[in-house]
Amino acid sequence: MAIGSGLGAQLSIGAESSYGTYAAPSKHLEFTKESLVLKKTTAQSAGIASNRLLPLAGRRVVTQREANGSVDMEVTNKGMGLLLNCLMGGGGTPQQQASSTAYLQTHTLADTAGKSLVIQKGVPLTTGVVTDKTFLGCKVTSAEFSCEQGGMLTASFEVDSKDCDETQTLVVASYPAMSPFHFGQMAVKAGTYASETALDGIRKVSIKFERPQAVDRFYAGQAGLKKEPLSNDQVKITGSIDMDYVATTLDDLHTSDGGTSLVWEFLGPIIASTYVETFRIKLPVIKIDEAPPTVEGFEVVKPTISFTGLFDGTNQPSIEYMSTDTTL
């Protein structure tokens, strides 16, 4: 019997073979909060009938069903591959490094057609009974990664879902030993692509990927459920950097509207040989939108740099993830 509060909750995910088709979740995630909920569209018949003062309950119908919400978590050294793959769309297959136990996943920006998840959550009643809510056809529509001075690397994934099924059996969650990436492992680099150098004075970084999709594909003959969302706009990559004003590197780029490659990485303990636990976001070119170094008193000047990630014409943005995971 579970604890009758959020302490007894669980969240598990698995890849779907086809959109909206149940597959037993195989990855069990540690999370900090979630907001996945069923959304239904109803219509009420309201024909005039003599002396009827209220609509008939039996004449209310559910015309559409869908679900959406978000999942917030710390980024850990295991188990992130499926979410990263559904966010970025391309690559991601773990590649063994030499003959070691280290496997590198390189998730490159591509269309996410055919990339969907089952997300199953267990929600405890106060009695300790854990109720099942299984979300089918889950598409990642955005994700924001953030790390500030003294904190953990965190991620928030926004999800659109085809339906919520409450008839499945809740899988038994098991959690491998894992650890989070954190500020003490963080570095930020900028410069020429593949030759970036470290920036000093960085206090906080946030980067957001948005994957606009047509999530309203409700058609006749689909029993009130949507078909798989399709990309319907260009990807949006934005971010911000909080820093002490130790150099004018980014400020000068704001003035000139020049571009620079940006690498944001976390390097953890050695897995084997020279291979270390890694989480790395690579943006081949960014443009600085705002970089206002203003003096607001006696304190050190602390500008917040906002930027947009763009395409350099050759190299795609990517997320690299080095772990001991042999599969997504």
CSV table of C-alpha atoms in Angstrom, one decimal:
chain,number,residue,atom,x,y,z
A,1,MET,CA,0.0,0.0,0.0
A,2,ALA,CA,1.4,3.4,-1.0
A,3,ILE,CA,1.5,6.5,1.1
A,4,GLY,CA,-1.8,8.4,0.7
A,5,SER,CA,-0.2,11.6,-0.7
A,6,GLY,CA,2.1,12.8,-3.4
A,7,LEU,CA,4.8,10.7,-1.7
A,8,GLY,CA,3.1,7.6,-3.1
A,9,ALA,CA,2.9,8.9,-6.7
A,10,GLN,CA,4.7,7.6,-9.7
A,11,LEU,CA,5.3,8.5,-13.3
A,12,SER,CA,6.4,6.1,-16.1
A,13,ILE,CA,6.9,6.4,-19.8
A,14,GLY,CA,7.3,4.3,-22.9
A,15,ALA,CA,7.7,4.7,-26.6
A,16,GLU,CA,4.6,4.0,-28.8
A,17,SER,CA,4.8,1.9,-32.0
A,18,SER,CA,2.1,4.0,-33.5
A,19,TYR,CA,0.3,7.2,-32.3
A,20,GLY,CA,-2.1,6.5,-29.5
A,21,THR,CA,-1.5,2.8,-29.2
A,22,TYR,CA,-0.8,1.6,-25.7
A,23,ALA,CA,2.6,0.0,-24.9
A,24,ALA,CA,3.6,-0.8,-21.3
A,25,PRO,CA,5.8,1.9,-19.9
A,26,SER,CA,9.4,0.8,-19.3
A,27,LYS,CA,11.1,3.9,-17.9
A,28,HIS,CA,10.2,5.2,-14.4
A,29,LEU,CA,11.0,8.9,-13.9
A,30,GLU,CA,11.6,10.8,-10.7
A,31,PHE,CA,9.7,14.1,-11.1
A,32,THR,CA,8.9,17.2,-9.0
A,33,LYS,CA,5.4,17.9,-10.2
A,34,GLU,CA,3.1,17.2,-13.1
A,35,SER,CA,-0.2,18.6,-14.5
A,36,LEU,CA,-1.4,16.1,-17.0
A,37,VAL,CA,-5.2,16.1,-17.1
A,38,LEU,CA,-8.0,14.9,-19.4
A,39,LYS,CA,-9.9,17.6,-21.3
A,40,LYS,CA,-13.3,16.9,-22.7
A,41,THR,CA,-15.6,18.8,-25.0
A,42,THR,CA,-19.3,18.4,-24.2
A,43,ALA,CA,-22.5,19.5,-25.9
A,44,GLN,CA,-25.9,19.8,-24.3
A,45,SER,CA,-29.1,19.2,-26.1
A,46,ALA,CA,-31.6,22.0,-25.1
A,47,GLY,CA,-34.7,21.5,-27.2
A,48,ILE,CA,-37.8,23.3,-26.0
A,49,ALA,CA,-40.3,21.0,-24.2
A,50,SER,CA,-43.4,22.1,-22.3
A,51,ASN,CA,-42.6,23.0,-18.7
A,52,ARG,CA,-39.1,21.6,-18.8
A,53,LEU,CA,-37.0,24.0,-16.8
A,54,LEU,CA,-33.6,22.2,-17.0
A,55,PRO,CA,-31.8,20.4,-19.8
A,56,LEU,CA,-32.0,16.6,-19.6
A,57,ALA,CA,-28.9,15.0,-18.1
A,58,GLY,CA,-29.2,12.1,-20.6
A,59,ARG,CA,-29.0,14.6,-23.5
A,60,ARG,CA,-25.5,15.8,-22.7
A,61,VAL,CA,-22.8,14.2,-24.9
A,62,VAL,CA,-19.0,14.1,-24.9
A,63,THR,CA,-18.0,15.1,-28.5
A,64,GLN,CA,-14.2,15.2,-28.1
A,65,ARG,CA,-11.5,14.0,-25.7
A,66,GLU,CA,-7.8,15.0,-25.4
A,67,ALA,CA,-5.3,15.7,-22.6
A,68,ASN,CA,-2.4,17.9,-21.9
A,69,GLY,CA,-0.1,19.3,-19.2
A,70,SER,CA,3.5,19.4,-18.1
A,71,VAL,CA,6.1,17.4,-16.3
A,72,ASP,CA,8.8,19.0,-14.2
A,73,MET,CA,11.9,17.2,-13.1
A,74,GLU,CA,15.6,17.4,-12.4
A,75,VAL,CA,17.8,16.3,-15.3
A,76,THR,CA,19.5,13.1,-14.2
A,77,ASN,CA,22.4,10.9,-15.5
A,78,LYS,CA,20.0,8.1,-16.5
A,79,GLY,CA,16.6,7.7,-18.2
A,80,MET,CA,16.2,11.0,-20.1
A,81,GLY,CA,16.6,9.6,-23.6
A,82,LEU,CA,13.0,9.1,-24.6
A,83,LEU,CA,11.9,12.6,-23.6
A,84,LEU,CA,14.9,14.2,-25.4
A,85,ASN,CA,14.2,12.1,-28.5
A,86,CYS,CA,10.5,13.2,-28.6
A,87,LEU,CA,11.6,16.8,-28.1
A,88,MET,CA,14.3,17.0,-30.8
A,89,GLY,CA,13.1,14.4,-33.3
A,90,GLY,CA,16.3,13.2,-34.8
A,91,GLY,CA,19.1,10.8,-33.9
A,92,GLY,CA,19.4,9.7,-30.3
A,93,THR,CA,20.3,6.0,-30.7
A,94,PRO,CA,22.9,5.3,-28.0
A,95,GLN,CA,26.4,4.7,-29.4
A,96,GLN,CA,28.8,2.8,-27.3
A,97,GLN,CA,32.1,4.6,-26.8
A,98,ALA,CA,35.0,2.3,-27.6
A,99,SER,CA,34.3,-0.9,-25.6
A,100,SER,CA,33.3,1.0,-22.5
A,101,THR,CA,30.0,1.2,-20.5
A,102,ALA,CA,29.5,4.8,-21.7
A,103,TYR,CA,26.9,5.4,-24.4
A,104,LEU,CA,26.4,8.7,-26.3
A,105,GLN,CA,23.0,9.9,-27.5
A,106,THR,CA,23.1,12.8,-30.0
A,107,HIS,CA,19.6,14.2,-30.4
A,108,THR,CA,19.5,16.5,-33.4
A,109,LEU,CA,16.7,18.8,-34.5
A,110,ALA,CA,14.3,17.1,-36.9
A,111,ASP,CA,10.6,16.7,-37.5
A,112,THR,CA,8.9,14.8,-34.7
A,113,ALA,CA,6.4,12.9,-36.8
A,114,GLY,CA,6.0,9.3,-35.5
A,115,LYS,CA,7.6,10.2,-32.1
A,116,SER,CA,5.0,9.7,-29.4
A,117,LEU,CA,4.9,8.4,-25.8
A,118,VAL,CA,2.7,6.6,-23.4
A,119,ILE,CA,2.9,8.4,-20.0
A,120,GLN,CA,1.3,6.6,-17.1
A,121,LYS,CA,0.9,8.3,-13.7
A,122,GLY,CA,-0.1,6.8,-10.4
A,123,VAL,CA,-2.1,9.2,-8.2
A,124,PRO,CA,-2.6,8.0,-4.6
A,125,LEU,CA,-5.9,8.3,-2.8
A,126,THR,CA,-5.6,9.2,0.9
A,127,THR,CA,-6.3,5.5,1.6
A,128,GLY,CA,-3.0,4.6,-0.1
A,129,VAL,CA,-4.7,3.1,-3.1
A,130,VAL,CA,-2.9,4.4,-6.3
A,131,THR,CA,-5.2,5.2,-9.2
A,132,ASP,CA,-4.0,4.7,-12.8
A,133,LYS,CA,-4.2,7.4,-15.4
A,134,THR,CA,-2.5,6.4,-18.7
A,135,PHE,CA,-2.0,9.1,-21.3
A,136,LEU,CA,-1.8,7.9,-24.9
A,137,GLY,CA,-0.4,9.7,-27.9
A,138,CYS,CA,1.8,12.0,-25.9
A,139,LYS,CA,3.7,14.6,-28.1
A,140,VAL,CA,6.3,16.9,-26.5
A,141,THR,CA,5.4,20.4,-27.6
A,142,SER,CA,8.1,22.3,-25.7
A,143,ALA,CA,10.8,21.9,-23.1
A,144,GLU,CA,12.7,24.4,-21.0
A,145,PHE,CA,16.0,23.7,-19.3
A,146,SER,CA,17.3,25.9,-16.5
A,147,CYS,CA,20.1,26.0,-14.0
A,148,GLU,CA,21.0,28.8,-11.6
A,149,GLN,CA,23.8,29.4,-9.2
A,150,GLY,CA,23.8,26.7,-6.5
A,151,GLY,CA,21.0,24.7,-8.1
A,152,MET,CA,20.1,21.6,-10.0
A,153,LEU,CA,19.7,21.4,-13.8
A,154,THR,CA,15.9,21.2,-14.2
A,155,ALA,CA,13.6,20.6,-17.1
A,156,SER,CA,9.9,21.3,-17.8
A,157,PHE,CA,8.3,19.3,-20.6
A,158,GLU,CA,4.9,20.4,-22.1
A,159,VAL,CA,2.9,17.5,-23.5
A,160,ASP,CA,-0.1,17.2,-25.7
A,161,SER,CA,-2.0,13.9,-25.5
A,162,LYS,CA,-4.6,12.0,-27.6
A,163,ASP,CA,-6.6,10.5,-24.7
A,164,CYS,CA,-6.5,9.4,-21.1
A,165,ASP,CA,-7.1,5.7,-20.4
A,166,GLU,CA,-8.0,4.6,-16.9
A,167,THR,CA,-8.4,0.9,-17.6
A,168,GLN,CA,-4.8,-0.1,-17.8
A,169,THR,CA,-2.9,-1.9,-15.1
A,170,LEU,CA,-0.5,0.4,-13.2
A,171,VAL,CA,3.1,-0.8,-13.9
A,172,VAL,CA,5.4,-1.5,-10.9
A,173,ALA,CA,7.9,1.3,-10.8
A,174,SER,CA,11.6,0.6,-10.1
A,175,TYR,CA,14.3,3.3,-10.1
A,176,PRO,CA,17.9,2.8,-11.0
A,177,ALA,CA,20.6,4.5,-9.0
A,178,MET,CA,21.0,7.9,-10.6
A,179,SER,CA,22.2,11.4,-9.8
A,180,PRO,CA,21.3,14.9,-11.0
A,181,PHE,CA,23.3,17.4,-13.1
A,182,HIS,CA,24.0,20.6,-11.2
A,183,PHE,CA,25.6,24.0,-11.2
A,184,GLY,CA,28.9,22.8,-10.0
A,185,GLN,CA,29.2,20.8,-13.3
A,186,MET,CA,28.1,23.7,-15.5
A,187,ALA,CA,30.1,25.5,-18.2
A,188,VAL,CA,29.0,28.0,-20.9
A,189,LYS,CA,31.0,28.4,-24.1
A,190,ALA,CA,30.7,30.8,-27.1
A,191,GLY,CA,32.6,31.5,-30.3
A,192,THR,CA,33.2,29.8,-33.6
A,193,TYR,CA,31.3,26.6,-34.1
A,194,ALA,CA,33.3,23.6,-32.7
A,195,SER,CA,35.9,25.9,-31.3
A,196,GLU,CA,33.9,27.7,-28.5
A,197,THR,CA,35.7,29.0,-25.4
A,198,ALA,CA,34.4,29.3,-21.9
A,199,LEU,CA,32.6,32.4,-20.7
A,200,ASP,CA,33.2,33.8,-17.2
A,201,GLY,CA,30.7,35.3,-14.8
A,202,ILE,CA,27.7,33.2,-15.7
A,203,ARG,CA,25.1,32.8,-12.9
A,204,LYS,CA,22.1,31.3,-14.6
A,205,VAL,CA,21.1,29.9,-18.0
A,206,SER,CA,17.7,29.0,-19.4
A,207,ILE,CA,17.0,27.5,-22.8
A,208,LYS,CA,13.6,26.7,-24.3
A,209,PHE,CA,12.7,24.7,-27.3
A,210,GLU,CA,9.2,25.1,-28.7
A,211,ARG,CA,7.8,22.6,-31.3
A,212,PRO,CA,4.6,24.2,-32.7
A,213,GLN,CA,2.1,21.5,-33.8
A,214,ALA,CA,-1.4,21.3,-35.1
A,215,VAL,CA,-3.0,19.7,-32.0
A,216,ASP,CA,-6.6,20.3,-33.2
A,217,ARG,CA,-6.8,17.5,-35.8
A,218,PHE,CA,-10.3,16.2,-34.8
A,219,TYR,CA,-12.0,14.6,-37.8
A,220,ALA,CA,-15.2,12.7,-38.4
A,221,GLY,CA,-14.8,9.0,-38.1
A,222,GLN,CA,-12.2,9.2,-35.2
A,223,ALA,CA,-14.7,8.7,-32.3
A,224,GLY,CA,-14.0,12.2,-31.0
A,225,LEU,CA,-10.2,11.7,-30.8
A,226,LYS,CA,-7.5,13.6,-32.6
A,227,LYS,CA,-5.1,12.3,-35.2
A,228,GLU,CA,-1.4,12.8,-34.6
A,229,PRO,CA,-0.4,16.5,-34.4
A,230,LEU,CA,1.8,17.7,-37.2
A,231,SER,CA,4.4,20.4,-37.2
A,232,ASN,CA,2.8,23.6,-38.3
A,233,ASP,CA,5.4,26.3,-37.7
A,234,GLN,CA,9.1,26.7,-37.5
A,235,VAL,CA,10.9,25.6,-34.3
A,236,LYS,CA,11.5,28.4,-31.8
A,237,ILE,CA,14.6,28.4,-29.6
A,238,THR,CA,15.0,31.1,-27.0
A,239,GLY,CA,17.0,31.6,-23.9
A,240,SER,CA,18.5,33.9,-21.3
A,241,ILE,CA,21.8,34.2,-19.5
A,242,ASP,CA,22.2,36.0,-16.1
A,243,MET,CA,25.8,37.1,-15.5
A,244,ASP,CA,28.1,39.5,-13.9
A,245,TYR,CA,29.5,42.1,-16.3
A,246,VAL,CA,33.0,40.6,-16.5
A,247,ALA,CA,33.5,41.0,-20.2
A,248,THR,CA,31.8,42.7,-23.2
A,249,THR,CA,31.7,39.5,-25.4
A,250,LEU,CA,27.9,39.1,-25.5
A,251,ASP,CA,27.2,42.8,-25.1
A,252,ASP,CA,29.3,43.5,-28.3
A,253,LEU,CA,27.3,40.9,-30.2
A,254,HIS,CA,24.1,42.7,-29.2
A,255,THR,CA,25.5,45.9,-30.6
A,256,SER,CA,26.7,44.4,-33.9
A,257,ASP,CA,23.9,41.8,-34.1
A,258,GLY,CA,26.6,39.3,-34.8
A,259,GLY,CA,26.1,35.6,-34.3
A,260,THR,CA,28.0,33.1,-32.1
A,261,SER,CA,27.8,29.4,-31.4
A,262,LEU,CA,26.7,28.6,-27.9
A,263,VAL,CA,27.4,25.4,-25.9
A,264,TRP,CA,25.9,24.8,-22.5
A,265,GLU,CA,27.2,21.7,-20.9
A,266,PHE,CA,27.3,19.7,-17.7
A,267,LEU,CA,30.1,17.2,-17.1
A,268,GLY,CA,29.7,14.7,-14.3
A,269,PRO,CA,31.8,11.8,-13.0
A,270,ILE,CA,33.8,9.5,-15.2
A,271,ILE,CA,31.8,6.5,-16.5
A,272,ALA,CA,34.8,4.8,-18.0
A,273,SER,CA,38.2,5.7,-19.5
A,274,THR,CA,37.9,9.4,-20.6
A,275,TYR,CA,34.1,9.3,-21.0
A,276,VAL,CA,32.1,11.3,-18.4
A,277,GLU,CA,28.4,11.7,-17.7
A,278,THR,CA,27.3,14.5,-20.0
A,279,PHE,CA,24.4,16.8,-20.7
A,280,ARG,CA,25.2,19.3,-23.5
A,281,ILE,CA,23.0,21.7,-25.6
A,282,LYS,CA,24.7,22.9,-28.7
A,283,LEU,CA,23.2,25.9,-30.6
A,284,PRO,CA,25.4,26.5,-33.7
A,285,VAL,CA,24.3,30.2,-33.9
A,286,ILE,CA,22.5,32.5,-31.6
A,287,LYS,CA,21.6,36.2,-31.9
A,288,ILE,CA,21.5,38.5,-28.9
A,289,ASP,CA,18.1,40.2,-28.6
A,290,GLU,CA,18.8,42.2,-25.4
A,291,ALA,CA,21.9,42.8,-23.3
A,292,PRO,CA,21.3,45.8,-21.1
A,293,PRO,CA,24.2,46.5,-18.7
A,294,THR,CA,22.7,49.1,-16.4
A,295,VAL,CA,24.0,50.5,-13.2
A,296,GLU,CA,21.4,50.3,-10.5
A,297,GLY,CA,23.4,51.1,-7.4
A,298,PHE,CA,26.6,50.1,-5.7
A,299,GLU,CA,26.3,46.4,-6.5
A,300,VAL,CA,28.2,44.5,-9.3
A,301,VAL,CA,26.5,45.1,-12.7
A,302,LYS,CA,24.4,42.0,-13.5
A,303,PRO,CA,22.9,42.1,-17.0
A,304,THR,CA,20.5,39.5,-18.3
A,305,ILE,CA,21.2,38.5,-21.8
A,306,SER,CA,18.3,37.2,-23.9
A,307,PHE,CA,18.9,35.4,-27.2
A,308,THR,CA,17.3,33.5,-30.1
A,309,GLY,CA,18.7,30.3,-31.6
A,310,LEU,CA,18.8,30.2,-35.4
A,311,PHE,CA,20.1,28.0,-38.2
A,312,ASP,CA,23.6,28.6,-39.5
A,313,GLY,CA,22.8,26.9,-42.8
A,314,THR,CA,24.8,23.8,-42.1
A,315,ASN,CA,24.7,22.5,-38.5
A,316,GLN,CA,21.5,21.6,-36.6
A,317,PRO,CA,21.0,22.3,-32.9
A,318,SER,CA,21.5,19.2,-30.8
A,319,ILE,CA,21.4,17.8,-27.3
A,320,GLU,CA,24.1,15.3,-26.3
A,321,TYR,CA,23.6,12.9,-23.5
A,322,MET,CA,26.3,10.6,-22.2
A,323,SER,CA,25.2,7.9,-19.8
A,324,THR,CA,25.3,4.2,-19.2
A,325,ASP,CA,21.8,3.8,-20.8
A,326,THR,CA,22.1,1.3,-23.6
A,327,THR,CA,18.6,2.1,-25.0
A,328,LEU,CA,16.4,5.1,-25.0
